[in-house]
């Protein structure tokens, strides 16, 4: 049969997503051979304008597809992959996310692949795998325990283990090379004919309690189909054990599991629990990996060699040929939402992915987001509860300390100091939480009330004493010298007000000179490995005081901590953001959850100026669920998210007026089109209007009809981009999590 394509070679065309900040894909010409060879989801090198870029093929066009004659089609430069690297599900996921979050498809797809592939490096770059040659060499390591341990691990995996994975479990490449010299193992560059390893349990599962049993059963029933679960369980109620047992059922079918966590670096013990339960290929995907390791991990997932993929937010876009289960732990955590550029929420993308892959998904938390409670109420999530602490540990008791009447030393109430002393005397550990690093948040002049403010932001400078005395703006990074005297009245009456972690550390050292105090914040853990060191010390059971910020609140298991204190819960209650109370409640429960996880019962002290705050009282006299119920009811009355859907447009420029005028004109246009369907708030200045010398303002759009609102916003957003002044930065945030 004559091939009509032969007569018009420009009819061989493909559509390519290129990594530029434009909303369309672009068409390129290919030769007939290339057309046959090319697969959707493979990379091609193309020229775009004057740039040479790596694009991803999104479509092979039919010969009769209309030709865009507005500009001359170019030929692609080269095909980079002979097969697809993004499978169908991930391609669909990228298209959906680009559409939903109003972000350019080319950039979304680029975000989905590892850096080295973005740079056009060959797919099979490195795949070092170690395999045992001699299975009876146990007695050949008399002098090296390290080699002995490595050998034991290697023997468990007769098909070979990737060097990345060995490295991650603490086996160094040097050790492997030393064993290789003895001729006992071999490094293979690329395993051919890889067989998926059947999963083996390395450790017996615990006997689940009744709640756990129910949760496991209903999740296992859902395997091989889409169902979304909310696993709502107190801190320490055994959620991780539930994950492990459900994972086992899925792994036994030869399927892969994707586990998303907020921050891998901060939860080493979660990782080791997965590693010690299963003998199988587990890979980690997070921003701490170098490019090569990340590519390797990605390839293991993409080829199906890895069976468990444990990653942070962006791992949701990893292609996995046999995905059978998604777990998203600490689902309330804000780090699942990317707050710049492509502003997606990994939780929502994950729900959509599970739907595409036809597999179950579990969102787990001790303090589920109000958003998820809402979805559960609507029947979109199956709500499963774990109501007791596993292993018999009791929930800690909470106490409020009224700072208005309490006797205090440097901001710490006497009552609390006495309790800390009691615990230390009993050789227990104490955790003190304050979400403010540095020495003091404000420096003022006592004579004339001058305040040290950042010249570029609407914010106070934070006083730091180490490594030298300086003023630091935590919003734009400006660092200034500490003035010797007040710049306004020239008196030497400058005084730090309030306390940061460094100040509290000083106070505690004075109060408890003979005890160890470990400070954990971004300043004390900035060096690589320092967190691990601190972590190891905490687990020595020695009596000590742990003092820290956010970093201490997340998912850790500190078995010897029996007293937890939050020094200032009020700052979270004063914010203009309607989600601030939700975040504060989550923080209180998460920090409180660090107490009494072992055999000893814990207690929690909260210092506040507002002991009669209704939120606090519901939380303390009842529990988080009661708080969540009240909060959701409030949101329903106020018609706030999740009871309405939101889209936020942020605008940033050198002029307040320009922001206001532009946003006012644009919202006027939207009103003309969308009428009453969309409720528009603003334009209003951001809570911190000036940041790094630029002014920020925003509008928030709210509607009960998500699809219709998105439809209007899509068109409108393109107009905004078209009309905006060139010196103005405008961003769109669909389902914003923060109103700042
Ligand atoms: P969560 O993930 O909800 O914080 P974990 O799974 O970490 O809770 O469990 C808390 C502690 O209870 C862990 O030390 C765990 O080993 C233990 N645990 C969990 N389930 C059981 C069980 N069924 N029986 C005994 N101990 C359990
Ligand atoms: Zn002064
Ligand atoms: Zn600043």
PDB file of C-alpha atoms and ligand atoms in Angstrom, residues 445 447-448 450 486 488-489 493, ligand 2:
ATOM      1  CA  UNK A 445      16.372  51.091  72.990  1.00  0.00           C
ATOM      2  CA  UNK A 447      15.454  55.303  76.380  1.00  0.00           C
ATOM      3  CA  UNK A 448      13.773  56.237  73.098  1.00  0.00           C
ATOM      4  CA  UNK A 450      14.048  52.711  68.792  1.00  0.00           C
ATOM      5  CA  UNK A 486      21.281  53.543  70.050  1.00  0.00           C
ATOM      6  CA  UNK A 488      18.693  57.431  67.394  1.00  0.00           C
ATOM      7  CA  UNK A 489      19.455  58.811  70.880  1.00  0.00           C
ATOM      8  CA  UNK A 493      20.523  51.478  76.489  1.00  0.00           C
TER       9      UNK A 493
HETATM   10 ZN1  LIG B   2      17.535  55.324  71.834  1.00  0.00          ZN
END
